[in-house]
Amino acid sequence: MSLTDVLPGFGPLLGVLFVLYFGWLYLKYSRNPLLRLPGPPENGLWGYARSFWTTDPTELHEEWVRLYGRTMSYRVVADVCLYTTDTKALAQILSHDNVYQKPHKVRTFIAEMLGTGILLSEGTSTSHTRETGNPAFGPVQIREFNSLFLDKASQLRDILASMVFRNAGIAPVDMYTWMHRLTLDVIGEAAFGCNLGTLDLDQKPNELCDAFRLVSHSVTRMSLLPMLRFFFPVLRIFPDEQTRRFRRARKTMRRFATKVIAQKRKEMGELLERLGGKQGRRRKGNFLSLLVEANMSSDLLEGQRLSDETMVDGTPCRVFFLVAGHETTSATLAWIFYEIGRYPVVQEKLRSELFTIPSERPTMDELASLHYLDCVIREAIRLHPSIPSSLRVAVEDDSVTLGTPVVARDQTTCRLFVCKGTPIVIPILAINRDKSLWGEDAFEFRPERWDALPDAVLGIPGIWGHNLTFMGGQHACLGYRFALNEIKAVMFTLLRAFHFELAVAPNEIGASPTLLSRPIHRSDTEHGPQLPMLVSPC
């Protein structure tokens, strides 16, 4: 009996199952109490899913806040999505990671390509994995990376100086591309102790560098097919070419990680022999080496130790985390150069402060003492978060307390019942420039605001800088100290050597409509992210 003979007999059953399934979806949707909240009108079969996948919805959300208030709901496919800019509610959501977690669809979608790891862990596994991984991101270890940051920044300074010389004193430079190359070179050394050579114009590409580039490119790519694969997991059984390339990169990372882990274990064994069985603890090394060392610590309970296989399996995911960090850092640096290019007075004031440090290789403490540099970085990070919004989902029924009451069908309430499975938007950029929090000049770049912040921003539940760029709670960005100190070292080195001017009108630079917000030239979007500037000696 052939398949074509069998299928017709199942036709009525499949039809009934189809009706029951969509009937269940309708009941689930129609009974959701969040539908009582104000919000935008219906928007076809997909709701607002497609527009949110392909563009940054921040401006649309801000318009909705103006029309419907700070707390609302709307439909995404078959889900009622909660959106709020209420800082009290967001603090509860971000601090209760056992209830509000990264969506299962997101975790499984990434795990399909990368395996599991710190990026995807939730609940108890999060605390165990982060406890083991934290030593690589601690203040002591970041301090040890200061020389790496300055070395790479100096290497780029010399490249730009050569370009300026060849162009008779003023060179056209795509600063985004060079920030991207610099931060990728840094992360190669920091993650694996490997020189990727992205700042060495004569070095040939290597296999690990190609794997990094592939992950970097895939992190930021958005199209219709990934959206369909995201919402309909059954489509993932048909891998596309991008997924196949990603898996090849994963094998390269696993192979390299296996080698590094074995080498590190051998070094630790030899060290233990020399110390007579007493475990010493070094504070230097790349992230993967420090992770192995932390995992061998006698302070860890046996149940908290990761096997070599687990560490190897988690390496591609950690590399995804690190490469995503490199992408966000390079974008942030580019946006800082954009802003100081727009405001020459800010650039000159900042340069004057940088020259108060007599050394060309400042310590981390000296960089931390530069107040105006800190203000400029905080302001750029506030206005240009690399990820404009994030998402959480309730894994159980819960109630959320609002700081500002909302009118839900003629009833005023400060508590919302949130059903299990409800998606919740974390509006990073919208909070970072909310006029009710920051004042009427919230959209303006004004570093001086950090000398006298409004009291309202003190309630923003971010881990750093009274904003949500690095998020907050259990899933706050682990590498924010690494990124901030890298940014300071780069700005210190380059601004003492060069003057930077935008090569196009400021309104010709916009933000890319992708997962990561990077600068683009509006008249030349086909060439991807870029920041054309004119560089000359200062």
mmCIF file of N, CA and C in Angstrom, residues 121-222:
data_model
loop_
_atom_site.group_PDB
_atom_site.id
_atom_site.type_symbol
_atom_site.label_atom_id
_atom_site.label_comp_id
_atom_site.label_asym_id
_atom_site.label_seq_id
_atom_site.Cartn_x
_atom_site.Cartn_y
_atom_site.Cartn_z
ATOM 1 N N SER A 121 21.237 29.108 29.357
ATOM 2 C CA SER A 121 20.886 28.494 30.629
ATOM 3 C C SER A 121 19.823 29.317 31.342
ATOM 4 N N GLU A 122 18.978 28.613 32.113
ATOM 5 C CA GLU A 122 17.926 29.267 32.883
ATOM 6 C C GLU A 122 17.857 28.632 34.265
ATOM 7 N N GLY A 123 17.244 29.352 35.212
ATOM 8 C CA GLY A 123 16.990 28.807 36.525
ATOM 9 C C GLY A 123 18.252 28.380 37.248
ATOM 10 N N THR A 124 18.217 27.162 37.815
ATOM 11 C CA THR A 124 19.341 26.652 38.589
ATOM 12 C C THR A 124 20.581 26.518 37.734
ATOM 13 N N SER A 125 20.415 26.078 36.484
ATOM 14 C CA SER A 125 21.576 25.911 35.612
ATOM 15 C C SER A 125 22.253 27.237 35.338
ATOM 16 N N THR A 126 21.485 28.308 35.367
ATOM 17 C CA THR A 126 22.081 29.629 35.171
ATOM 18 C C THR A 126 23.060 29.953 36.278
ATOM 19 N N SER A 127 22.641 29.761 37.528
ATOM 20 C CA SER A 127 23.509 30.116 38.640
ATOM 21 C C SER A 127 24.751 29.249 38.655
ATOM 22 N N HIS A 128 24.627 27.944 38.358
ATOM 23 C CA HIS A 128 25.789 27.065 38.347
ATOM 24 C C HIS A 128 26.744 27.437 37.229
ATOM 25 N N THR A 129 26.197 27.649 36.038
ATOM 26 C CA THR A 129 27.048 27.952 34.897
ATOM 27 C C THR A 129 27.725 29.291 35.073
ATOM 28 N N ARG A 130 26.995 30.287 35.580
ATOM 29 C CA ARG A 130 27.585 31.606 35.744
ATOM 30 C C ARG A 130 28.582 31.625 36.890
ATOM 31 N N GLU A 131 28.355 30.799 37.920
ATOM 32 C CA GLU A 131 29.320 30.750 39.015
ATOM 33 C C GLU A 131 30.656 30.235 38.506
ATOM 34 N N THR A 132 30.600 29.276 37.563
ATOM 35 C CA THR A 132 31.826 28.745 36.992
ATOM 36 C C THR A 132 32.433 29.720 36.001
ATOM 37 N N GLY A 133 31.587 30.439 35.258
ATOM 38 C CA GLY A 133 32.093 31.333 34.227
ATOM 39 C C GLY A 133 32.470 32.710 34.701
ATOM 40 N N ASN A 134 31.968 33.141 35.868
ATOM 41 C CA ASN A 134 32.211 34.490 36.352
ATOM 42 C C ASN A 134 33.670 34.880 36.520
ATOM 43 N N PRO A 135 34.595 33.950 36.931
ATOM 44 C CA PRO A 135 35.988 34.366 37.116
ATOM 45 C C PRO A 135 36.595 35.007 35.885
ATOM 46 N N ALA A 136 36.150 34.644 34.695
ATOM 47 C CA ALA A 136 36.700 35.232 33.479
ATOM 48 C C ALA A 136 36.243 36.669 33.282
ATOM 49 N N PHE A 137 35.194 37.096 34.012
ATOM 50 C CA PHE A 137 34.651 38.435 33.827
ATOM 51 C C PHE A 137 34.787 39.296 35.078
ATOM 52 N N GLY A 138 35.530 38.806 36.085
ATOM 53 C CA GLY A 138 35.683 39.561 37.317
ATOM 54 C C GLY A 138 36.585 40.767 37.147
ATOM 55 N N PRO A 139 36.507 41.726 38.066
ATOM 56 C CA PRO A 139 37.320 42.950 37.977
ATOM 57 C C PRO A 139 38.817 42.682 37.883
ATOM 58 N N VAL A 140 39.304 41.666 38.612
ATOM 59 C CA VAL A 140 40.740 41.361 38.576
ATOM 60 C C VAL A 140 41.163 40.920 37.190
ATOM 61 N N GLN A 141 40.354 40.038 36.577
ATOM 62 C CA GLN A 141 40.703 39.560 35.237
ATOM 63 C C GLN A 141 40.597 40.668 34.190
ATOM 64 N N ILE A 142 39.584 41.528 34.312
ATOM 65 C CA ILE A 142 39.432 42.632 33.360
ATOM 66 C C ILE A 142 40.638 43.566 33.443
ATOM 67 N N ARG A 143 41.132 43.761 34.636
ATOM 68 C CA ARG A 143 42.314 44.605 34.810
ATOM 69 C C ARG A 143 43.501 44.043 34.026
ATOM 70 N N GLU A 144 43.608 42.725 33.994
ATOM 71 C CA GLU A 144 44.718 42.092 33.275
ATOM 72 C C GLU A 144 44.591 42.258 31.762
ATOM 73 N N PHE A 145 43.372 42.502 31.275
ATOM 74 C CA PHE A 145 43.167 42.681 29.839
ATOM 75 C C PHE A 145 43.448 44.113 29.379
ATOM 76 N N ASN A 146 43.736 45.019 30.308
ATOM 77 C CA ASN A 146 43.952 46.412 29.934
ATOM 78 C C ASN A 146 45.089 46.565 28.924
ATOM 79 N N SER A 147 46.163 45.796 29.115
ATOM 80 C CA SER A 147 47.292 45.864 28.176
ATOM 81 C C SER A 147 46.878 45.392 26.788
ATOM 82 N N LEU A 148 46.032 44.361 26.721
ATOM 83 C CA LEU A 148 45.540 43.878 25.430
ATOM 84 C C LEU A 148 44.741 44.975 24.738
ATOM 85 N N PHE A 149 43.847 45.641 25.471
ATOM 86 C CA PHE A 149 43.050 46.721 24.891
ATOM 87 C C PHE A 149 43.953 47.820 24.326
ATOM 88 N N LEU A 150 44.944 48.219 25.096
ATOM 89 C CA LEU A 150 45.830 49.302 24.656
ATOM 90 C C LEU A 150 46.703 48.869 23.482
ATOM 91 N N ASP A 151 47.144 47.611 23.476
ATOM 92 C CA ASP A 151 47.961 47.117 22.366
ATOM 93 C C ASP A 151 47.181 47.172 21.052
ATOM 94 N N LYS A 152 45.953 46.694 21.073
ATOM 95 C CA LYS A 152 45.142 46.673 19.853
ATOM 96 C C LYS A 152 44.769 48.094 19.422
ATOM 97 N N ALA A 153 44.460 48.952 20.383
ATOM 98 C CA ALA A 153 44.138 50.344 20.054
ATOM 99 C C ALA A 153 45.348 51.034 19.433
ATOM 100 N N SER A 154 46.538 50.771 19.964
ATOM 101 C CA SER A 154 47.761 51.371 19.413
ATOM 102 C C SER A 154 48.039 50.842 18.013
ATOM 103 N N GLN A 155 47.755 49.568 17.793
ATOM 104 C CA GLN A 155 47.941 48.987 16.462
ATOM 105 C C GLN A 155 47.035 49.682 15.450
ATOM 106 N N LEU A 156 45.784 49.918 15.830
ATOM 107 C CA LEU A 156 44.872 50.623 14.936
ATOM 108 C C LEU A 156 45.297 52.074 14.756
ATOM 109 N N ARG A 157 45.772 52.707 15.806
ATOM 110 C CA ARG A 157 46.271 54.093 15.691
ATOM 111 C C ARG A 157 47.366 54.184 14.631
ATOM 112 N N ASP A 158 48.269 53.224 14.615
ATOM 113 C CA ASP A 158 49.358 53.238 13.639
ATOM 114 C C ASP A 158 48.835 53.013 12.220
ATOM 115 N N ILE A 159 47.806 52.172 12.084
ATOM 116 C CA ILE A 159 47.206 51.951 10.766
ATOM 117 C C ILE A 159 46.564 53.243 10.263
ATOM 118 N N LEU A 160 45.805 53.913 11.135
ATOM 119 C CA LEU A 160 45.152 55.161 10.735
ATOM 120 C C LEU A 160 46.186 56.240 10.418
ATOM 121 N N ALA A 161 47.271 56.280 11.166
ATOM 122 C CA ALA A 161 48.324 57.264 10.899
ATOM 123 C C ALA A 161 48.913 57.048 9.515
ATOM 124 N N SER A 162 49.095 55.786 9.138
ATOM 125 C CA SER A 162 49.607 55.476 7.799
ATOM 126 C C SER A 162 48.619 55.915 6.725
ATOM 127 N N MET A 163 47.320 55.711 6.971
ATOM 128 C CA MET A 163 46.299 56.125 6.011
ATOM 129 C C MET A 163 46.265 57.641 5.876
ATOM 130 N N VAL A 164 46.386 58.341 6.997
ATOM 131 C CA VAL A 164 46.398 59.807 6.972
ATOM 132 C C VAL A 164 47.605 60.320 6.192
ATOM 133 N N PHE A 165 48.765 59.711 6.413
ATOM 134 C CA PHE A 165 49.980 60.121 5.705
ATOM 135 C C PHE A 165 49.838 59.922 4.198
ATOM 136 N N ARG A 166 49.277 58.784 3.802
ATOM 137 C CA ARG A 166 49.123 58.497 2.368
ATOM 138 C C ARG A 166 48.106 59.416 1.701
ATOM 139 N N ASN A 167 47.184 59.981 2.492
ATOM 140 C CA ASN A 167 46.141 60.850 1.941
ATOM 141 C C ASN A 167 46.399 62.327 2.232
ATOM 142 N N ALA A 168 47.668 62.679 2.376
ATOM 143 C CA ALA A 168 48.084 64.084 2.518
ATOM 144 C C ALA A 168 47.426 64.790 3.695
ATOM 145 N N GLY A 169 47.278 64.088 4.800
ATOM 146 C CA GLY A 169 46.859 64.740 6.035
ATOM 147 C C GLY A 169 45.414 64.565 6.427
ATOM 148 N N ILE A 170 44.559 64.043 5.558
ATOM 149 C CA ILE A 170 43.155 63.798 5.918
ATOM 150 C C ILE A 170 42.664 62.567 5.160
ATOM 151 N N ALA A 171 42.250 61.536 5.891
ATOM 152 C CA ALA A 171 41.912 60.257 5.264
ATOM 153 C C ALA A 171 40.437 59.933 5.428
ATOM 154 N N PRO A 172 39.770 59.505 4.352
ATOM 155 C CA PRO A 172 38.408 58.971 4.491
ATOM 156 C C PRO A 172 38.479 57.569 5.092
ATOM 157 N N VAL A 173 37.770 57.368 6.165
ATOM 158 C CA VAL A 173 37.846 56.099 6.898
ATOM 159 C C VAL A 173 36.445 55.640 7.285
ATOM 160 N N ASP A 174 36.166 54.357 7.086
ATOM 161 C CA ASP A 174 34.927 53.767 7.592
ATOM 162 C C ASP A 174 35.199 53.305 9.019
ATOM 163 N N MET A 175 34.835 54.115 9.990
ATOM 164 C CA MET A 175 35.173 53.820 11.370
ATOM 165 C C MET A 175 34.450 52.583 11.897
ATOM 166 N N TYR A 176 33.261 52.293 11.377
ATOM 167 C CA TYR A 176 32.577 51.082 11.853
ATOM 168 C C TYR A 176 33.391 49.840 11.492
ATOM 169 N N THR A 177 33.879 49.776 10.258
ATOM 170 C CA THR A 177 34.650 48.604 9.833
ATOM 171 C C THR A 177 35.886 48.413 10.698
ATOM 172 N N TRP A 178 36.588 49.518 11.009
ATOM 173 C CA TRP A 178 37.804 49.396 11.805
ATOM 174 C C TRP A 178 37.497 49.079 13.263
ATOM 175 N N MET A 179 36.382 49.582 13.792
ATOM 176 C CA MET A 179 35.987 49.187 15.144
ATOM 177 C C MET A 179 35.623 47.701 15.186
ATOM 178 N N HIS A 180 34.990 47.243 14.133
ATOM 179 C CA HIS A 180 34.610 45.831 14.029
ATOM 180 C C HIS A 180 35.851 44.950 13.995
ATOM 181 N N ARG A 181 36.855 45.348 13.219
ATOM 182 C CA ARG A 181 38.079 44.561 13.117
ATOM 183 C C ARG A 181 38.855 44.577 14.434
ATOM 184 N N LEU A 182 38.918 45.742 15.064
ATOM 185 C CA LEU A 182 39.652 45.848 16.323
ATOM 186 C C LEU A 182 39.024 44.972 17.406
ATOM 187 N N THR A 183 37.713 45.069 17.595
ATOM 188 C CA THR A 183 37.070 44.319 18.670
ATOM 189 C C THR A 183 37.087 42.819 18.396
ATOM 190 N N LEU A 184 37.057 42.418 17.122
ATOM 191 C CA LEU A 184 37.162 40.994 16.803
ATOM 192 C C LEU A 184 38.554 40.471 17.137
ATOM 193 N N ASP A 185 39.578 41.266 16.853
ATOM 194 C CA ASP A 185 40.940 40.873 17.205
ATOM 195 C C ASP A 185 41.086 40.740 18.722
ATOM 196 N N VAL A 186 40.484 41.661 19.452
ATOM 197 C CA VAL A 186 40.534 41.608 20.916
ATOM 198 C C VAL A 186 39.866 40.339 21.426
ATOM 199 N N ILE A 187 38.685 40.015 20.906
ATOM 200 C CA ILE A 187 37.945 38.875 21.431
ATOM 201 C C ILE A 187 38.625 37.561 21.070
ATOM 202 N N GLY A 188 39.339 37.515 19.952
ATOM 203 C CA GLY A 188 40.090 36.309 19.620
ATOM 204 C C GLY A 188 41.163 36.025 20.655
ATOM 205 N N GLU A 189 41.888 37.068 21.047
ATOM 206 C CA GLU A 189 42.926 36.916 22.069
ATOM 207 C C GLU A 189 42.310 36.614 23.430
ATOM 208 N N ALA A 190 41.224 37.333 23.766
ATOM 209 C CA ALA A 190 40.628 37.184 25.089
ATOM 210 C C ALA A 190 39.921 35.848 25.257
ATOM 211 N N ALA A 191 39.268 35.367 24.207
ATOM 212 C CA ALA A 191 38.501 34.132 24.318
ATOM 213 C C ALA A 191 39.387 32.897 24.246
ATOM 214 N N PHE A 192 40.321 32.877 23.277
ATOM 215 C CA PHE A 192 41.088 31.667 23.005
ATOM 216 C C PHE A 192 42.596 31.853 23.119
ATOM 217 N N GLY A 193 43.058 33.099 23.302
ATOM 218 C CA GLY A 193 44.497 33.329 23.247
ATOM 219 C C GLY A 193 45.032 33.170 21.843
ATOM 220 N N CYS A 194 44.175 33.472 20.847
ATOM 221 C CA CYS A 194 44.531 33.281 19.435
ATOM 222 C C CYS A 194 44.500 34.623 18.712
ATOM 223 N N ASN A 195 45.572 34.921 17.965
ATOM 224 C CA ASN A 195 45.620 36.141 17.165
ATOM 225 C C ASN A 195 44.891 35.911 15.846
ATOM 226 N N LEU A 196 43.711 36.505 15.724
ATOM 227 C CA LEU A 196 42.923 36.339 14.499
ATOM 228 C C LEU A 196 43.485 37.155 13.346
ATOM 229 N N GLY A 197 44.318 38.132 13.642
ATOM 230 C CA GLY A 197 44.996 38.875 12.593
ATOM 231 C C GLY A 197 44.133 39.847 11.831
ATOM 232 N N THR A 198 43.006 40.275 12.398
ATOM 233 C CA THR A 198 42.138 41.197 11.659
ATOM 234 C C THR A 198 42.729 42.600 11.561
ATOM 235 N N LEU A 199 43.712 42.910 12.415
ATOM 236 C CA LEU A 199 44.408 44.197 12.322
ATOM 237 C C LEU A 199 45.773 44.055 11.657
ATOM 238 N N ASP A 200 46.131 42.846 11.257
ATOM 239 C CA ASP A 200 47.392 42.600 10.557
ATOM 240 C C ASP A 200 47.068 42.408 9.081
ATOM 241 N N LEU A 201 47.306 43.429 8.284
ATOM 242 C CA LEU A 201 46.885 43.400 6.888
ATOM 243 C C LEU A 201 47.647 42.375 6.059
ATOM 244 N N ASP A 202 48.777 41.899 6.558
ATOM 245 C CA ASP A 202 49.578 40.934 5.802
ATOM 246 C C ASP A 202 49.311 39.485 6.199
ATOM 247 N N GLN A 203 48.562 39.278 7.300
ATOM 248 C CA GLN A 203 48.348 37.910 7.781
ATOM 249 C C GLN A 203 47.197 37.257 7.027
ATOM 250 N N LYS A 204 47.397 35.990 6.646
ATOM 251 C CA LYS A 204 46.362 35.256 5.942
ATOM 252 C C LYS A 204 45.292 34.791 6.938
ATOM 253 N N PRO A 205 44.041 34.723 6.494
ATOM 254 C CA PRO A 205 42.967 34.262 7.388
ATOM 255 C C PRO A 205 43.230 32.829 7.848
ATOM 256 N N ASN A 206 42.780 32.492 9.059
ATOM 257 C CA ASN A 206 42.893 31.131 9.563
ATOM 258 C C ASN A 206 41.507 30.550 9.796
ATOM 259 N N GLU A 207 41.465 29.240 10.075
ATOM 260 C CA GLU A 207 40.185 28.545 10.183
ATOM 261 C C GLU A 207 39.337 29.086 11.329
ATOM 262 N N LEU A 208 39.967 29.366 12.469
ATOM 263 C CA LEU A 208 39.219 29.886 13.605
ATOM 264 C C LEU A 208 38.698 31.289 13.321
ATOM 265 N N CYS A 209 39.489 32.095 12.640
ATOM 266 C CA CYS A 209 39.048 33.445 12.265
ATOM 267 C C CYS A 209 37.818 33.368 11.366
ATOM 268 N N ASP A 210 37.853 32.425 10.398
ATOM 269 C CA ASP A 210 36.693 32.254 9.514
ATOM 270 C C ASP A 210 35.455 31.849 10.307
ATOM 271 N N ALA A 211 35.645 30.978 11.331
ATOM 272 C CA ALA A 211 34.510 30.556 12.157
ATOM 273 C C ALA A 211 33.936 31.743 12.923
ATOM 274 N N PHE A 212 34.815 32.587 13.479
ATOM 275 C CA PHE A 212 34.364 33.792 14.183
ATOM 276 C C PHE A 212 33.575 34.700 13.245
ATOM 277 N N ARG A 213 34.109 34.912 12.056
ATOM 278 C CA ARG A 213 33.439 35.796 11.093
ATOM 279 C C ARG A 213 32.055 35.256 10.731
ATOM 280 N N LEU A 214 31.953 33.945 10.583
ATOM 281 C CA LEU A 214 30.683 33.341 10.208
ATOM 282 C C LEU A 214 29.645 33.546 11.301
ATOM 283 N N VAL A 215 30.046 33.307 12.563
ATOM 284 C CA VAL A 215 29.131 33.529 13.679
ATOM 285 C C VAL A 215 28.740 34.997 13.746
ATOM 286 N N SER A 216 29.707 35.875 13.579
ATOM 287 C CA SER A 216 29.466 37.311 13.623
ATOM 288 C C SER A 216 28.440 37.725 12.576
ATOM 289 N N HIS A 217 28.592 37.199 11.362
ATOM 290 C CA HIS A 217 27.682 37.557 10.278
ATOM 291 C C HIS A 217 26.285 37.003 10.537
ATOM 292 N N SER A 218 26.208 35.775 11.068
ATOM 293 C CA SER A 218 24.921 35.132 11.273
ATOM 294 C C SER A 218 24.152 35.744 12.426
ATOM 295 N N VAL A 219 24.875 36.259 13.433
ATOM 296 C CA VAL A 219 24.224 36.883 14.584
ATOM 297 C C VAL A 219 23.339 38.034 14.144
ATOM 298 N N THR A 220 23.728 38.742 13.114
ATOM 299 C CA THR A 220 23.049 39.985 12.754
ATOM 300 C C THR A 220 22.152 39.858 11.526
ATOM 301 N N ARG A 221 22.079 38.680 10.918
ATOM 302 C CA ARG A 221 21.284 38.520 9.701
ATOM 303 C C ARG A 221 19.827 38.266 10.050
ATOM 304 N N MET A 222 18.901 38.949 9.368
ATOM 305 C CA MET A 222 17.484 38.767 9.598
ATOM 306 C C MET A 222 16.770 38.671 8.258
#
